[in-house]
């Protein structure tokens, strides 16, 4: 209850959390399922992960896995959410067990618990196809009960886990259009990124609804730089040519963020962009240069930084790019006159 109260109040107390870590381990026999879930939720909510944390969370895993039958939907959801939020990935047996318990008790999960659980497994990168398959039917059936954040987190989870479920994408898109007025900038960014990543054909009418919401003056001011890049990347994937005034404003916000060529002298509290984010921005620039004939949209030094990041980016190719590669390879198999030239360093083109 102590760590829960501090986390709930948003009060940071690293020394207290570290001191209570060992106390928690020493008194494991007194903890029930609700206590375990509450502890994980509190540490995750407080963002506390120190040198003593791995020992605590590994110990909690061993305790929890023996008592999962007694965990209700909220305890299961909070437990896996806590591990994912803190980035503690070294408990695969527990994650498998929670996934199975979630499937068994899925009828008791509220919409927010379903969404946070799927988000957690996608964030952890832990394989859980059976869980995503089982959840698909419930999501379609009860999509109307999902709020904007739950809808956005769910479709983001399916895209991040690369788990194809057309019926889920259809249902969430329909509810997204209905509830678009309640969407935050993060919700919109995550939703558009997810549909673009999955290569889903939204259709021009629904796409216009999403983009109209995303590009209102009040909404544009709320996007952070990462959200802007995801939004612009989605525009490019959807082959969207409209509202260039909003596009120009989005690019100007990237420039004003002070992201210089060395990516270290960032203005204010703006965090340096990752290589993956800069690589994605390079793809965006290529599309606007070649397809829209609009350039230069960023300062030369930042354009160069994006290009270098793209060349050095060793992350796995996006799902859409993988699909294109498979199609090309199948064409080569059918036609001996064709040949694929692999240019790994220039994959963004």
CSV table of C-alpha atoms in Angstrom, one decimal:
chain,number,residue,atom,x,y,z
A,1,UNK,CA,0.0,0.0,0.0
A,2,UNK,CA,2.9,2.4,0.7
A,3,UNK,CA,4.4,2.1,-2.8
A,4,UNK,CA,1.0,2.2,-4.3
A,5,UNK,CA,0.2,5.5,-2.5
A,6,UNK,CA,3.4,7.1,-3.6
A,7,UNK,CA,2.9,6.0,-7.2
A,8,UNK,CA,-0.7,7.1,-7.2
A,9,UNK,CA,0.3,10.6,-5.9
A,10,UNK,CA,3.1,10.8,-8.5
A,11,UNK,CA,5.7,11.4,-5.8
A,12,UNK,CA,9.1,10.1,-6.6
A,13,UNK,CA,11.0,8.4,-3.8
A,14,UNK,CA,13.8,6.2,-5.2
A,15,UNK,CA,15.4,5.4,-1.8
A,16,UNK,CA,12.0,4.3,-0.4
A,17,UNK,CA,11.3,2.1,-3.4
A,18,UNK,CA,14.8,0.5,-3.2
A,19,UNK,CA,14.4,-0.1,0.6
A,20,UNK,CA,11.0,-1.7,0.1
A,21,UNK,CA,12.3,-4.0,-2.6
A,22,UNK,CA,14.2,-6.2,-0.2
A,23,UNK,CA,11.4,-6.0,2.4
A,24,UNK,CA,9.0,-7.2,-0.2
A,25,UNK,CA,11.2,-10.2,-1.0
A,26,UNK,CA,11.7,-11.0,2.7
A,27,UNK,CA,7.9,-11.1,3.2
A,28,UNK,CA,6.7,-12.9,0.0
A,29,UNK,CA,4.8,-15.4,2.0
A,30,UNK,CA,2.4,-12.7,3.1
A,31,UNK,CA,1.6,-11.5,-0.4
A,32,UNK,CA,-1.5,-12.4,-2.3
A,33,UNK,CA,-2.3,-12.0,-6.0
A,34,UNK,CA,-3.7,-8.5,-5.4
A,35,UNK,CA,-0.6,-7.4,-3.5
A,36,UNK,CA,1.8,-8.7,-6.2
A,37,UNK,CA,-0.1,-6.9,-9.0
A,38,UNK,CA,-0.3,-3.7,-6.9
A,39,UNK,CA,3.5,-3.7,-6.3
A,40,UNK,CA,4.3,-4.2,-10.0
A,41,UNK,CA,1.8,-1.5,-11.0
A,42,UNK,CA,3.3,0.9,-8.4
A,43,UNK,CA,6.9,0.4,-9.5
A,44,UNK,CA,5.9,0.8,-13.2
A,45,UNK,CA,3.7,3.8,-12.6
A,46,UNK,CA,6.5,5.5,-10.7
A,47,UNK,CA,8.9,4.5,-13.4
A,48,UNK,CA,11.3,3.1,-10.8
A,49,UNK,CA,13.8,0.6,-12.1
A,50,UNK,CA,17.2,0.6,-10.2
A,51,UNK,CA,20.0,-1.9,-9.7
A,52,UNK,CA,17.9,-3.7,-7.1
A,53,UNK,CA,14.8,-4.0,-9.3
A,54,UNK,CA,15.8,-7.1,-11.4
A,55,UNK,CA,16.1,-9.2,-8.2
A,56,UNK,CA,12.7,-8.1,-7.0
A,57,UNK,CA,10.9,-8.6,-10.3
A,58,UNK,CA,12.5,-12.0,-10.9
A,59,UNK,CA,11.5,-13.1,-7.4
A,60,UNK,CA,7.9,-11.8,-8.0
A,61,UNK,CA,7.8,-13.9,-11.2
A,62,UNK,CA,8.6,-17.1,-9.3
A,63,UNK,CA,6.0,-16.2,-6.6
A,64,UNK,CA,3.3,-15.2,-9.2
A,65,UNK,CA,3.7,-18.2,-11.5
A,66,UNK,CA,2.7,-20.5,-8.6
A,67,UNK,CA,-0.4,-18.6,-7.8
A,68,UNK,CA,-1.8,-17.4,-11.2
A,69,UNK,CA,-5.0,-19.3,-10.8
A,70,UNK,CA,-6.0,-16.9,-8.0
A,71,UNK,CA,-5.3,-13.8,-10.2
A,72,UNK,CA,-8.4,-12.0,-11.5
A,73,UNK,CA,-8.4,-10.1,-14.8
A,74,UNK,CA,-7.2,-6.8,-13.2
A,75,UNK,CA,-4.3,-8.5,-11.4
A,76,UNK,CA,-3.3,-10.4,-14.6
A,77,UNK,CA,-3.5,-7.2,-16.7
A,78,UNK,CA,-1.6,-5.0,-14.1
A,79,UNK,CA,1.1,-7.6,-13.7
A,80,UNK,CA,2.0,-8.0,-17.4
A,81,UNK,CA,1.6,-4.2,-17.9
A,82,UNK,CA,4.1,-3.6,-15.1
A,83,UNK,CA,6.7,-5.9,-16.6
A,84,UNK,CA,6.3,-4.3,-20.0
A,85,UNK,CA,6.3,-0.7,-18.8
A,86,UNK,CA,9.5,-1.3,-16.9
A,87,UNK,CA,11.1,-3.2,-19.8
A,88,UNK,CA,11.8,-6.3,-17.6
A,89,UNK,CA,11.8,-9.1,-20.3
A,90,UNK,CA,13.6,-11.9,-18.5
A,91,UNK,CA,10.5,-13.8,-17.3
A,92,UNK,CA,9.3,-15.7,-20.4
A,93,UNK,CA,7.7,-18.6,-18.4
A,94,UNK,CA,5.6,-16.1,-16.4
A,95,UNK,CA,4.6,-14.3,-19.6
A,96,UNK,CA,3.5,-17.6,-21.2
A,97,UNK,CA,1.5,-18.5,-18.1
A,98,UNK,CA,-0.2,-15.1,-17.9
A,99,UNK,CA,-1.1,-15.4,-21.6
A,100,UNK,CA,-2.8,-18.8,-21.0
A,101,UNK,CA,-4.6,-17.5,-17.9
A,102,UNK,CA,-5.8,-14.5,-19.9
A,103,UNK,CA,-7.2,-16.7,-22.6
A,104,UNK,CA,-9.0,-18.8,-20.0
A,105,UNK,CA,-10.5,-15.8,-18.3
A,106,UNK,CA,-10.9,-13.5,-21.3
A,107,UNK,CA,-14.7,-13.2,-20.8
A,108,UNK,CA,-14.0,-11.5,-17.5
A,109,UNK,CA,-11.6,-8.9,-18.9
A,110,UNK,CA,-12.8,-5.3,-19.3
A,111,UNK,CA,-12.0,-3.5,-22.6
A,112,UNK,CA,-9.2,-1.5,-21.0
A,113,UNK,CA,-7.7,-4.7,-19.5
A,114,UNK,CA,-7.7,-6.4,-22.9
A,115,UNK,CA,-6.1,-3.4,-24.5
A,116,UNK,CA,-3.3,-3.0,-21.9
A,117,UNK,CA,-2.6,-6.7,-21.9
A,118,UNK,CA,-2.2,-6.8,-25.7
A,119,UNK,CA,-0.1,-3.6,-25.5
A,120,UNK,CA,2.1,-5.3,-22.9
A,121,UNK,CA,2.8,-8.4,-25.0
A,122,UNK,CA,3.6,-6.3,-28.1
A,123,UNK,CA,5.9,-4.0,-26.0
A,124,UNK,CA,7.7,-7.0,-24.5
A,125,UNK,CA,8.1,-8.5,-27.9
A,126,UNK,CA,6.9,-11.8,-26.4
A,127,UNK,CA,5.3,-14.3,-28.9
A,128,UNK,CA,1.7,-14.7,-28.0
A,129,UNK,CA,-0.2,-15.6,-31.2
A,130,UNK,CA,-2.8,-17.7,-29.4
A,131,UNK,CA,-3.7,-14.8,-27.1
A,132,UNK,CA,-4.0,-12.3,-30.0
A,133,UNK,CA,-6.2,-14.8,-31.9
A,134,UNK,CA,-8.4,-15.4,-28.8
A,135,UNK,CA,-8.7,-11.6,-28.1
A,136,UNK,CA,-9.7,-10.9,-31.7
A,137,UNK,CA,-13.2,-12.4,-31.3
A,138,UNK,CA,-13.8,-10.4,-28.1
A,139,UNK,CA,-12.5,-7.2,-29.6
A,140,UNK,CA,-14.9,-7.5,-32.6
A,141,UNK,CA,-17.8,-8.4,-30.4
A,142,UNK,CA,-17.2,-5.6,-27.8
A,143,UNK,CA,-15.5,-2.9,-29.8
A,144,UNK,CA,-18.2,-0.4,-28.8
A,145,UNK,CA,-17.0,-0.7,-25.2
A,146,UNK,CA,-13.5,0.5,-26.0
A,147,UNK,CA,-12.6,4.1,-25.4
A,148,UNK,CA,-10.2,6.0,-27.8
A,149,UNK,CA,-7.1,5.1,-25.9
A,150,UNK,CA,-8.0,1.4,-25.7
A,151,UNK,CA,-8.8,1.3,-29.5
A,152,UNK,CA,-5.5,3.0,-30.4
A,153,UNK,CA,-3.4,0.8,-28.1
A,154,UNK,CA,-5.1,-2.3,-29.4
A,155,UNK,CA,-4.5,-1.6,-33.1
A,156,UNK,CA,-0.9,-0.5,-32.2
A,157,UNK,CA,-0.4,-3.8,-30.4
A,158,UNK,CA,-1.5,-5.9,-33.4
A,159,UNK,CA,0.7,-3.9,-35.7
A,160,UNK,CA,3.7,-4.0,-33.4
A,161,UNK,CA,3.3,-7.7,-32.9
A,162,UNK,CA,2.8,-8.1,-36.6
A,163,UNK,CA,-0.3,-10.2,-36.0
A,164,UNK,CA,-2.7,-9.9,-38.9
A,165,UNK,CA,-6.4,-9.8,-38.0
A,166,UNK,CA,-8.5,-8.1,-40.7
A,167,UNK,CA,-11.7,-8.4,-38.6
A,168,UNK,CA,-10.0,-6.5,-35.7
A,169,UNK,CA,-8.7,-3.8,-38.0
A,170,UNK,CA,-12.1,-3.4,-39.6
A,171,UNK,CA,-13.9,-3.2,-36.2
A,172,UNK,CA,-11.4,-0.7,-34.7
A,173,UNK,CA,-11.4,1.5,-37.7
A,174,UNK,CA,-15.2,1.7,-37.7
A,175,UNK,CA,-15.2,2.7,-34.0
A,176,UNK,CA,-12.3,5.1,-34.5
A,177,UNK,CA,-14.3,7.1,-37.0
A,178,UNK,CA,-17.3,7.1,-34.7
A,179,UNK,CA,-15.2,8.3,-31.7
A,180,UNK,CA,-12.6,10.5,-33.5
A,181,UNK,CA,-13.7,13.6,-31.6
A,182,UNK,CA,-12.4,12.0,-28.4
A,183,UNK,CA,-9.0,11.0,-29.8
A,184,UNK,CA,-5.8,12.6,-28.4
A,185,UNK,CA,-2.7,13.4,-30.6
A,186,UNK,CA,-1.0,10.2,-29.3
A,187,UNK,CA,-4.1,8.1,-30.1
A,188,UNK,CA,-4.2,9.5,-33.7
A,189,UNK,CA,-0.5,9.0,-34.3
A,190,UNK,CA,-0.6,5.4,-33.0
A,191,UNK,CA,-3.7,4.6,-35.0
A,192,UNK,CA,-2.4,5.9,-38.3
A,193,UNK,CA,1.0,4.4,-37.8
A,194,UNK,CA,-0.6,1.0,-37.1
A,195,UNK,CA,-2.8,1.0,-40.2
A,196,UNK,CA,0.1,2.2,-42.4
A,197,UNK,CA,2.4,-0.5,-40.9
A,198,UNK,CA,-0.1,-3.2,-41.5
A,199,UNK,CA,-0.6,-2.1,-45.1
A,200,UNK,CA,-4.4,-1.7,-44.5
A,201,UNK,CA,-6.4,0.1,-47.1
A,202,UNK,CA,-8.4,2.6,-45.1
A,203,UNK,CA,-10.1,4.2,-48.0
A,204,UNK,CA,-10.1,7.9,-49.0
A,205,UNK,CA,-13.3,8.8,-47.1
A,206,UNK,CA,-12.2,7.4,-43.8
A,207,UNK,CA,-8.6,8.5,-44.3
A,208,UNK,CA,-9.9,12.1,-44.8
A,209,UNK,CA,-11.7,11.9,-41.5
A,210,UNK,CA,-8.6,10.8,-39.6
A,211,UNK,CA,-6.3,13.3,-41.3
A,212,UNK,CA,-8.8,16.2,-40.9
A,213,UNK,CA,-8.8,15.5,-37.1
A,214,UNK,CA,-5.0,15.1,-37.0
A,215,UNK,CA,-4.3,18.4,-38.9
A,216,UNK,CA,-6.6,20.8,-37.0
A,217,UNK,CA,-4.6,23.7,-35.6
A,218,UNK,CA,-5.3,22.7,-32.0
A,219,UNK,CA,-4.3,19.1,-32.5
A,220,UNK,CA,-1.1,19.9,-34.5
A,221,UNK,CA,0.3,21.8,-31.5
A,222,UNK,CA,0.0,18.7,-29.3
A,223,UNK,CA,2.1,16.3,-31.3
A,224,UNK,CA,5.7,15.6,-30.1
A,225,UNK,CA,8.4,15.1,-32.7
A,226,UNK,CA,8.1,11.3,-32.7
A,227,UNK,CA,4.4,11.6,-33.2
A,228,UNK,CA,4.9,14.0,-36.1
A,229,UNK,CA,7.3,11.6,-37.8
A,230,UNK,CA,4.9,8.7,-37.5
A,231,UNK,CA,2.1,10.9,-38.8
A,232,UNK,CA,4.1,12.1,-41.8
A,233,UNK,CA,5.3,8.5,-42.5
A,234,UNK,CA,1.7,7.4,-42.5
A,235,UNK,CA,0.8,10.1,-45.0
A,236,UNK,CA,3.5,8.8,-47.3
A,237,UNK,CA,2.4,5.2,-46.9
A,238,UNK,CA,-1.2,6.1,-47.6
A,239,UNK,CA,0.0,8.2,-50.6
A,240,UNK,CA,-1.8,11.2,-49.2
A,241,UNK,CA,-1.3,14.4,-51.2
A,242,UNK,CA,-3.6,16.8,-49.4
A,243,UNK,CA,-3.3,19.7,-46.9
A,244,UNK,CA,0.3,20.7,-47.6
A,245,UNK,CA,-0.1,23.7,-45.3
A,246,UNK,CA,-0.4,21.3,-42.4
A,247,UNK,CA,2.5,19.2,-43.7
A,248,UNK,CA,4.7,22.3,-43.9
A,249,UNK,CA,3.8,23.1,-40.3
A,250,UNK,CA,4.7,19.6,-39.1
A,251,UNK,CA,8.1,19.8,-40.8
A,252,UNK,CA,8.7,23.3,-39.3
A,253,UNK,CA,8.0,21.8,-35.8
A,254,UNK,CA,10.7,19.2,-36.4
A,255,UNK,CA,13.1,22.0,-37.3
A,256,UNK,CA,12.2,24.1,-34.4
A,257,UNK,CA,12.8,21.2,-32.0
A,258,UNK,CA,16.5,21.9,-32.5
A,259,UNK,CA,17.4,18.4,-33.8
A,260,UNK,CA,20.8,19.3,-35.2
A,261,UNK,CA,23.1,17.1,-37.3
A,262,UNK,CA,24.9,15.6,-34.4
A,263,UNK,CA,21.5,14.8,-32.7
A,264,UNK,CA,22.9,15.9,-29.3
A,265,UNK,CA,22.2,19.7,-29.1
A,266,UNK,CA,18.4,19.4,-28.7
A,267,UNK,CA,16.4,22.3,-27.5
A,268,UNK,CA,14.6,22.2,-24.2
A,269,UNK,CA,13.6,18.8,-23.0
A,270,UNK,CA,13.4,17.3,-26.5
A,271,UNK,CA,15.0,13.8,-26.5
A,272,UNK,CA,17.4,12.9,-29.3
A,273,UNK,CA,15.7,10.9,-32.0
A,274,UNK,CA,16.7,7.3,-32.5
A,275,UNK,CA,18.3,6.0,-35.6
A,276,UNK,CA,15.1,4.2,-36.5
A,277,UNK,CA,13.1,7.5,-36.2
A,278,UNK,CA,15.6,9.4,-38.3
A,279,UNK,CA,15.6,6.6,-40.9
A,280,UNK,CA,11.8,6.8,-41.1
A,281,UNK,CA,12.1,10.5,-41.5
A,282,UNK,CA,14.4,9.9,-44.5
A,283,UNK,CA,11.8,7.7,-46.1
A,284,UNK,CA,9.3,10.5,-45.6
A,285,UNK,CA,11.6,13.1,-47.2
A,286,UNK,CA,12.2,10.8,-50.2
A,287,UNK,CA,8.4,10.4,-50.8
A,288,UNK,CA,7.7,14.2,-50.6
A,289,UNK,CA,10.7,14.9,-52.8
A,290,UNK,CA,9.8,12.3,-55.5
A,291,UNK,CA,6.0,12.1,-55.4
A,292,UNK,CA,5.0,15.6,-54.3
A,293,UNK,CA,8.0,17.5,-55.6
A,294,UNK,CA,8.1,19.4,-52.4
A,295,UNK,CA,11.5,20.1,-51.0
A,296,UNK,CA,13.7,20.9,-49.3
A,297,UNK,CA,11.4,20.5,-46.3
A,298,UNK,CA,14.2,20.4,-43.6
A,299,UNK,CA,17.6,22.0,-43.1
A,300,UNK,CA,20.4,20.4,-45.1
A,301,UNK,CA,22.3,19.1,-42.0
A,302,UNK,CA,19.2,17.3,-40.7
A,303,UNK,CA,18.5,15.8,-44.1
A,304,UNK,CA,22.0,14.5,-44.2
A,305,UNK,CA,21.6,13.1,-40.7
A,306,UNK,CA,18.4,11.3,-41.7
A,307,UNK,CA,20.2,9.9,-44.8
A,308,UNK,CA,23.1,8.6,-42.7
A,309,UNK,CA,20.8,7.1,-40.2
A,310,UNK,CA,18.9,5.3,-42.9
A,311,UNK,CA,22.1,3.8,-44.3
A,312,UNK,CA,23.2,2.6,-40.9
A,313,UNK,CA,19.8,1.4,-39.7
A,314,UNK,CA,20.0,-2.4,-39.2
A,315,UNK,CA,16.4,-2.7,-37.9
A,316,UNK,CA,14.2,-5.3,-39.5
A,317,UNK,CA,12.3,-4.2,-42.6
A,318,UNK,CA,8.7,-3.1,-42.1
A,319,UNK,CA,5.9,-5.7,-42.7
A,320,UNK,CA,4.8,-3.9,-45.9
A,321,UNK,CA,8.4,-4.0,-47.3
A,322,UNK,CA,8.6,-7.7,-46.4
A,323,UNK,CA,5.4,-8.3,-48.4
A,324,UNK,CA,6.8,-6.5,-51.4
A,325,UNK,CA,10.0,-8.5,-51.2
A,326,UNK,CA,8.1,-11.8,-51.0
A,327,UNK,CA,6.0,-10.8,-54.1
A,328,UNK,CA,9.1,-9.9,-56.1
A,329,UNK,CA,10.8,-13.2,-55.1
A,330,UNK,CA,7.7,-15.2,-56.2
A,331,UNK,CA,7.8,-13.4,-59.6
A,332,UNK,CA,11.4,-14.3,-60.0
A,333,UNK,CA,10.6,-17.9,-59.3
A,334,UNK,CA,7.9,-17.8,-62.0
A,335,UNK,CA,10.1,-16.0,-64.6
A,336,UNK,CA,13.7,-16.9,-65.2
A,337,UNK,CA,14.3,-13.7,-67.1
A,338,UNK,CA,13.9,-11.7,-63.9
A,339,UNK,CA,16.5,-11.2,-61.2
A,340,UNK,CA,16.5,-9.5,-57.8
A,341,UNK,CA,19.4,-7.1,-57.0
A,342,UNK,CA,19.8,-6.9,-53.2
A,343,UNK,CA,20.9,-3.5,-52.0
A,344,UNK,CA,20.6,-3.8,-48.3
A,345,UNK,CA,22.2,-0.4,-47.6
A,346,UNK,CA,19.6,1.4,-49.6
A,347,UNK,CA,16.4,-0.4,-48.6
A,348,UNK,CA,14.4,2.7,-47.9
A,349,UNK,CA,14.3,3.5,-51.6
